[in-house]
Coordinates of C-alpha atoms and ligand atoms in Angstrom, one line a residue:
X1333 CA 0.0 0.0 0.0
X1334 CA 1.3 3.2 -1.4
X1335 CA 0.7 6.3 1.5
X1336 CA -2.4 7.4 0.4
X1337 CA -5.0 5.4 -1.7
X1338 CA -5.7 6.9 -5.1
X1339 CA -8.0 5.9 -8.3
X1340 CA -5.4 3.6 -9.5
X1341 CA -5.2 2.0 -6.3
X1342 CA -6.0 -2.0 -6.6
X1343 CA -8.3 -2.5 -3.9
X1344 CA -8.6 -6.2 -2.1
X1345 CA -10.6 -6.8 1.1
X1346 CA -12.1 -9.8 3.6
X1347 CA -15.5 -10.3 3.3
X1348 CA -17.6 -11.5 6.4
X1349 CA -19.9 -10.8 9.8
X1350 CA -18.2 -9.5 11.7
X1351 CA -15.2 -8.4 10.2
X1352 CA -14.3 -5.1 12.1
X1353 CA -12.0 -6.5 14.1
X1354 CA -10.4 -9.4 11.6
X1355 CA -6.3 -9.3 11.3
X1356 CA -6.6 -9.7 7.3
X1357 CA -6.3 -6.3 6.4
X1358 CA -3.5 -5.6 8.3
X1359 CA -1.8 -8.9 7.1
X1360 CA -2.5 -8.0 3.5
X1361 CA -1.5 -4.3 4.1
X1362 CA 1.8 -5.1 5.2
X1363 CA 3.0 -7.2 2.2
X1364 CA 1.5 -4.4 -0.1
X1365 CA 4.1 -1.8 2.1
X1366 CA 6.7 -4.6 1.7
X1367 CA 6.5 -5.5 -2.3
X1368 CA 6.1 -1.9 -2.7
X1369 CA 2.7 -2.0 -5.2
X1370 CA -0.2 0.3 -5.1
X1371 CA -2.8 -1.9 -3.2
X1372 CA -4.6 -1.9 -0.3
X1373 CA -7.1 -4.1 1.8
X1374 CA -9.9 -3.4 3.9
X1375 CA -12.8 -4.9 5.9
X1376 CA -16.6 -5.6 3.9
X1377 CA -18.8 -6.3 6.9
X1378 CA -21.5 -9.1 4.5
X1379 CA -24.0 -10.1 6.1
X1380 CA -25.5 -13.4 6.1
X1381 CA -27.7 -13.6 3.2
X1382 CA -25.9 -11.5 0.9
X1383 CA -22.8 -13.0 -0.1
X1384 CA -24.1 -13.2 -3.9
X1385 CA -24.3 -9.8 -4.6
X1386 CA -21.0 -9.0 -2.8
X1387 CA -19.7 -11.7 -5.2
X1388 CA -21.1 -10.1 -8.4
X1389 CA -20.2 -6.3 -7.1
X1390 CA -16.5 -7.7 -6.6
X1391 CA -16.5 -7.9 -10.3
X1392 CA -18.5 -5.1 -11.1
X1393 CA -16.3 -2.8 -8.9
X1394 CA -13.0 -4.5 -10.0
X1395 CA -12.0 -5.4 -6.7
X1396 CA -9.2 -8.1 -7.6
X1397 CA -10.0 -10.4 -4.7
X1398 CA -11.6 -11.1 -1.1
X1399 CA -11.0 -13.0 1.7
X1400 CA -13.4 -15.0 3.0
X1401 CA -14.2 -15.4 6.4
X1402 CA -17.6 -16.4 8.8
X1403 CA -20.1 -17.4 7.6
X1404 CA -19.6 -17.5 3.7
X1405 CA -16.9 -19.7 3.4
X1406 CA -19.3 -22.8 2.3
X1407 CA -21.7 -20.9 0.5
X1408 CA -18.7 -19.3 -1.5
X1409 CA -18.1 -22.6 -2.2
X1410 CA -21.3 -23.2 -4.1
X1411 CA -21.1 -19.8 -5.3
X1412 CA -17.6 -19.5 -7.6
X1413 CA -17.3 -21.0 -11.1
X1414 CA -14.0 -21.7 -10.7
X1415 CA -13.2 -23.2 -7.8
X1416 CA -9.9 -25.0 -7.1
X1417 CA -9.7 -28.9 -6.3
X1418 CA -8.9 -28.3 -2.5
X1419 CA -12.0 -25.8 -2.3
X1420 CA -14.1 -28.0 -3.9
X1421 CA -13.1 -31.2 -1.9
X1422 CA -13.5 -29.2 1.3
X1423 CA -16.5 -27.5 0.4
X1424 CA -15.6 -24.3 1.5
X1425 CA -13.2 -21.3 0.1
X1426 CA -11.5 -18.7 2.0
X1427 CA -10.2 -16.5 -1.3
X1428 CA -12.0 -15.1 -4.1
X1429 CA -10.9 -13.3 -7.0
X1430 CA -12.6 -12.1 -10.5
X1431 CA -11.9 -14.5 -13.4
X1432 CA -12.6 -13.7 -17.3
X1433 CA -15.8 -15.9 -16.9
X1434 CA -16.7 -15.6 -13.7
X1435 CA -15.0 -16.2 -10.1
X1436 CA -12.6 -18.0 -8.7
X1437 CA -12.3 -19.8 -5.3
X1438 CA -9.3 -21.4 -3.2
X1439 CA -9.0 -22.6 0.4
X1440 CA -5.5 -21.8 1.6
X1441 CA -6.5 -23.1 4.8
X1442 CA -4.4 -26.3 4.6
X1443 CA -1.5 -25.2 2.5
X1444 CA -1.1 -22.1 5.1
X1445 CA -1.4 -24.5 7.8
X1446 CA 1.7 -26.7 6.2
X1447 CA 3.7 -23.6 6.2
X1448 CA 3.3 -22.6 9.1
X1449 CA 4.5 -26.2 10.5
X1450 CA 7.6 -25.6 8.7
X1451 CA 8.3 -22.5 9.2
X1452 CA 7.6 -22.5 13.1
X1453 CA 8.7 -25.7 13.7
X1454 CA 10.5 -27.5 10.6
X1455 CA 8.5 -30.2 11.2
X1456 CA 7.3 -32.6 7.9
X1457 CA 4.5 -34.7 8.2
X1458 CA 5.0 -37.4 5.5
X1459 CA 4.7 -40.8 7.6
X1460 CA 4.1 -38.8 11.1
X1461 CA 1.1 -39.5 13.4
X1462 CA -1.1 -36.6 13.8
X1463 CA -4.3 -36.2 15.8
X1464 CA -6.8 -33.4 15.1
X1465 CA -9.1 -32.9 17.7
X1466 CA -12.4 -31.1 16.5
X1467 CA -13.8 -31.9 12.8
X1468 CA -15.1 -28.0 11.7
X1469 CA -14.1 -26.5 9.2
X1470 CA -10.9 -25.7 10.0
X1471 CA -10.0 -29.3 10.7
X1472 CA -11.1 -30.5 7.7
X1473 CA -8.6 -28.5 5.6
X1474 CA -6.0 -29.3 8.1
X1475 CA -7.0 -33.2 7.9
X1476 CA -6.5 -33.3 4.2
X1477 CA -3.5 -31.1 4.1
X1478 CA -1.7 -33.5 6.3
X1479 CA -2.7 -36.0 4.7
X1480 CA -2.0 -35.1 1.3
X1481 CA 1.6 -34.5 3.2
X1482 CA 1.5 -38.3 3.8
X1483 CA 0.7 -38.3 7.3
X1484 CA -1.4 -40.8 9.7
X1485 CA -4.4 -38.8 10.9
X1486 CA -6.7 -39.6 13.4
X1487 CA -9.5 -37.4 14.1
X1488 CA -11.0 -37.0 17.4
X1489 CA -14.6 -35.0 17.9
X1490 CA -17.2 -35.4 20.0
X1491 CA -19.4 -36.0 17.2
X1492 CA -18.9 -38.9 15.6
X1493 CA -21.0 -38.0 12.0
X1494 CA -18.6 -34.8 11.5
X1495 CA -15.8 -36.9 12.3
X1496 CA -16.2 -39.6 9.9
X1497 CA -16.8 -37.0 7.2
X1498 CA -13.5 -35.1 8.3
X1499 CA -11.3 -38.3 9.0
X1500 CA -12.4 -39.6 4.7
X1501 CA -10.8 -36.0 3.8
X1502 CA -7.7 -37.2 5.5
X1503 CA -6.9 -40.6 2.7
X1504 CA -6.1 -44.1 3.2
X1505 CA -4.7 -43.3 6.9
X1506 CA -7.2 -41.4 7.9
X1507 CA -9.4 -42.5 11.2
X1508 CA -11.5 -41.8 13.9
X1509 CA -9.9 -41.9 16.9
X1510 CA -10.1 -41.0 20.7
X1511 CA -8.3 -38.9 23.1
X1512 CA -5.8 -41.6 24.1
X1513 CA -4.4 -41.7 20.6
X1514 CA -2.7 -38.7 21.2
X1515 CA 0.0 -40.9 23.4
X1516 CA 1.5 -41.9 20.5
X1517 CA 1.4 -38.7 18.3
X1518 CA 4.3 -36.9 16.7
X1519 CA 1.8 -33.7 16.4
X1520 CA -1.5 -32.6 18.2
X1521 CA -3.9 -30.0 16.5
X1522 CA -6.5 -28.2 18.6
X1523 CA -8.7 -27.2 15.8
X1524 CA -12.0 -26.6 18.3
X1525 CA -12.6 -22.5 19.3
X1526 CA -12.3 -24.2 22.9
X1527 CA -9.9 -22.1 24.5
X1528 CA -11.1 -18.9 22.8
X1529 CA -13.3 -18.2 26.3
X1530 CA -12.5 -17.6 29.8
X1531 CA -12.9 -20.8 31.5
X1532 CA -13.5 -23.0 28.2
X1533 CA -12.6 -26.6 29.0
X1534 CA -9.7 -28.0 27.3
X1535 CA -9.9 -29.6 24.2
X1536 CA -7.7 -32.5 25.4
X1537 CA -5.7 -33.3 28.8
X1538 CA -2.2 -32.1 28.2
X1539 CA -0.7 -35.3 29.9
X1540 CA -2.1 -37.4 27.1
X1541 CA 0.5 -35.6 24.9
X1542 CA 4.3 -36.9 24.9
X1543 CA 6.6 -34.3 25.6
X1544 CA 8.7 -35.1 21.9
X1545 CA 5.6 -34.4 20.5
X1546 CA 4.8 -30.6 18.3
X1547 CA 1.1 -29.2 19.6
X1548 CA -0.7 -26.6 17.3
X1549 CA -3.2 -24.3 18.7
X1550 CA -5.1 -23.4 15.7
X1551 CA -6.4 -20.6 18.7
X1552 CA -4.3 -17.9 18.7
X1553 CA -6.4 -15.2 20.5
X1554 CA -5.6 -15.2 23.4
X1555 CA -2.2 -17.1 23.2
X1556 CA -0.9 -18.4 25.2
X1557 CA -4.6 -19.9 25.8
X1558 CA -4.0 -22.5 28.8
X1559 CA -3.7 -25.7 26.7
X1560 CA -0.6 -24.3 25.2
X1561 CA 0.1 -23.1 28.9
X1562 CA -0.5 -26.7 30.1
X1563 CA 1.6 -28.1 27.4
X1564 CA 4.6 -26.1 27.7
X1565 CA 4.4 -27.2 31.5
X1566 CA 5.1 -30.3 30.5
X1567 CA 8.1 -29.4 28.0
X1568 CA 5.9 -30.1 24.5
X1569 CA 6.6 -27.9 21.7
X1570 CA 3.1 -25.9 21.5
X1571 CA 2.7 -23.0 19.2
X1572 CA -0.4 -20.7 18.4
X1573 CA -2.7 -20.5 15.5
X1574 CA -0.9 -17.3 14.1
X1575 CA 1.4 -18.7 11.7
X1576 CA -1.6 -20.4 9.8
X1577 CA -3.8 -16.7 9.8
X1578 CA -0.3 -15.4 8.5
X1579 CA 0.7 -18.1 6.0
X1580 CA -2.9 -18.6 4.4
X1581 CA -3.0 -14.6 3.9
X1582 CA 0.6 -15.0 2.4
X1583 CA -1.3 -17.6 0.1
X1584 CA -3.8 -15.2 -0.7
X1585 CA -1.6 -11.9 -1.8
X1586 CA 0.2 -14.5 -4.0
X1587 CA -2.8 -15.4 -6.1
X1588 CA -4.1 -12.0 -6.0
X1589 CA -0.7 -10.3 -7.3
X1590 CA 1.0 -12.9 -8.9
X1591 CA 3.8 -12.5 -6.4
X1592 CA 6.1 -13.7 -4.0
X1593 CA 4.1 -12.7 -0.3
X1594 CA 7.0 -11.0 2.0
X1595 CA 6.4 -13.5 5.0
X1596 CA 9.0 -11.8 7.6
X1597 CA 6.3 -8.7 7.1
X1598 CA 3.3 -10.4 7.4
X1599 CA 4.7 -12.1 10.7
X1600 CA 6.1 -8.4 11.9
X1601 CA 2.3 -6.9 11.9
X1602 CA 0.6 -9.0 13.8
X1603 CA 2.8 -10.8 16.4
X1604 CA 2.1 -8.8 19.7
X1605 CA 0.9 -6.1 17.6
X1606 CA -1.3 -4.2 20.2
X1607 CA -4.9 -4.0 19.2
X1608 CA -5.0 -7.2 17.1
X1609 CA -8.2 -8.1 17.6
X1610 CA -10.0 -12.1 17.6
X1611 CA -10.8 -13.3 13.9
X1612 CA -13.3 -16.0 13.8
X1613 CA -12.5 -17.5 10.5
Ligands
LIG2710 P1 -16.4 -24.9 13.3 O1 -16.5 -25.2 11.9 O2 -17.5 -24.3 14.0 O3 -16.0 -26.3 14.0 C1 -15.8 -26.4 15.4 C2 -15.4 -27.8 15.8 O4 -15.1 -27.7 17.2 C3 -16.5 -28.8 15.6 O5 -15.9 -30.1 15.3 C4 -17.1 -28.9 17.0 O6 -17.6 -30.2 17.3 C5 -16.0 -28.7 17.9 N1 -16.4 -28.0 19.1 C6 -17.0 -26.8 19.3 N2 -17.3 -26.5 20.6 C7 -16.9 -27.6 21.3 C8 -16.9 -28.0 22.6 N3 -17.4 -27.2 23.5 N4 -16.4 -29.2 23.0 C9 -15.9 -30.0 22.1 N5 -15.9 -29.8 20.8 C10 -16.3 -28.6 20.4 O7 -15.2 -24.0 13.6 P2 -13.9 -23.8 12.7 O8 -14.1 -22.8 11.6 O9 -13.4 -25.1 12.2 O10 -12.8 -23.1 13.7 C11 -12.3 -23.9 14.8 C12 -11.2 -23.0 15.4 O11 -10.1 -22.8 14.6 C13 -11.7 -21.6 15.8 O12 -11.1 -21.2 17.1 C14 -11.1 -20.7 14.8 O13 -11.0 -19.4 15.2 C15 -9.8 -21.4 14.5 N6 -9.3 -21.2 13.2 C16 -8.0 -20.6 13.1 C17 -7.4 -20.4 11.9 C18 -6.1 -19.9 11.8 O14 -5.7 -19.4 10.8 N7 -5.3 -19.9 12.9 C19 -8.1 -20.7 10.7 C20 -9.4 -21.2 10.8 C21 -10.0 -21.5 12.1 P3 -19.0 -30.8 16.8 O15 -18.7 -31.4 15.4 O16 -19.3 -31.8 17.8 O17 -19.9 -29.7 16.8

């Protein structure tokens, strides 16, 4: 983002209810300082109901993409003409952008995920076991990214339809499982909201984890929340949900512009920034 928007400004934003508070712009804004173009992002508050017409005006306005946040990601799904195969296996996209014919849909949910993993962590799934507990939308695009990566998953939920349907996104090595199959996992993902409220229970005892094992938070306001607290305790490797909010934007500025997103920038404006607010996403 040049100083001061102008007409020839290429305007992006993140579409969603609520979105006042959502970390996007910001993320987006600082790569556009970084790479130096004339862009900038802001926040669409879209209410339920009418994603459609924020769809169509994207084009009509030549906005030259969107993030997509609660609660449009699955009907965004159904919506683009173009989706990718990850949005369309998951059934729900988190980036939109105007095509020649129509519009086009990603999830960068997983891939972000992934990145994060290695860049926080250097940790490669292929032949690791990995437990996801929860089996929302967020878990399902971390299910299949990981397994895609070649990874063991097991999916514990507390409903068992939404698990089945999240541990079949997850391949050939993809299961249900319980809470004790976190003994023998190389990586835990909390991908619940519990943890997001004072006093929320937590989404799985912290001595049920080894302490080799990587944890992932997919929380990260507040952080540390008091599983990650509990796991540190114990001397696990437990991270917050901020490098995925930060890598699946980085995903998203690359598709929109076509280039390399300046990661070390997008980390710098929202770790500890002061007055970054919750995103549901
Ligand atoms: P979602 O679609 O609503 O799914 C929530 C999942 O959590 C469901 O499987 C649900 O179980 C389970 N759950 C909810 N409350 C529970 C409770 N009290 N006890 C046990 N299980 C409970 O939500 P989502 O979109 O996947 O988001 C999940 C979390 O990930 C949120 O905190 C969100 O902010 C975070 N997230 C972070 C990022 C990031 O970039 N870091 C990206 C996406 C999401 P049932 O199936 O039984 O209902």
């Amino acid at each position: 983002m040049t100083a001061t928007p102008s007409a020839a400004t290429a305007v992006v934003g993140v579409i969603g209810d609520p979105v006042a508070h959502s970390l996007s712009p910001r993320l987006h804004n600082a790569a556009f300082r970084a790479l130096g173009v004339d862009w900038v992002s802001v926040g669409f508050p879209v209410a339920a109901g009418s994603l459609p017409p924020a769809l169509s005006g994207m084009a009509a306005l030549g906005i030259r993409g969107l993030s997509v946040t609660m609660p449009h990601k699955s009907e965004a799904a159904r919506l683009v003409t173009a989706p990718t195969p990850v949005a369309e296996r998951l059934g729900a996209v988190n980036c939109v952008w105007p095509e020649a014919r129509g519009i086009g849909g990603d999830n960068t949910d997983g891939d972000g995920f992934l990145a994060a993993l290695a860049r926080q962590a250097s940790f490669d799934p292929g032949g690791r076991r990995c437990v996801v507990v929860g089996a929302g939308g967020a878990a399902r695009a971390v299910v299949a990214a990981l397994g895609d990566a070649g990874a063991e998953v097991v999916v514990v939920n507390r409903s068992p339809g939404p698990a089945q349907r999240a541990a079949a996104l997850g391949g050939p090595a993809g299961r249900v499982g319980s809470a004790g199959d976190a003994t023998t996992a190389d990586l835990v993902v909390n991908a619940t909201p519990l943890g997001m409220g004072p006093g929320d229970d937590l989404p799985l005892d912290p001595a049920l984890v080894p302490a080799g094992a990587l944890a992932v938070d997919l929380v990260y306001q507040p952080s540390p929340t008091a599983w990650l607290t509990g796991l540190r305790a114990r001397g696990v490797v437990a991270v917050d949900g901020l490098g995925m909010l930060v890598h699946q934007a980085a995903l998203q500025i690359e598709r929109w512009t076509g280039l390399d997103a300046p990661v070390d920038a997008m980390w710098a404006a929202v770790r500890g920034a002061p007055g970054g607010g919750p995103e549901r996403r």
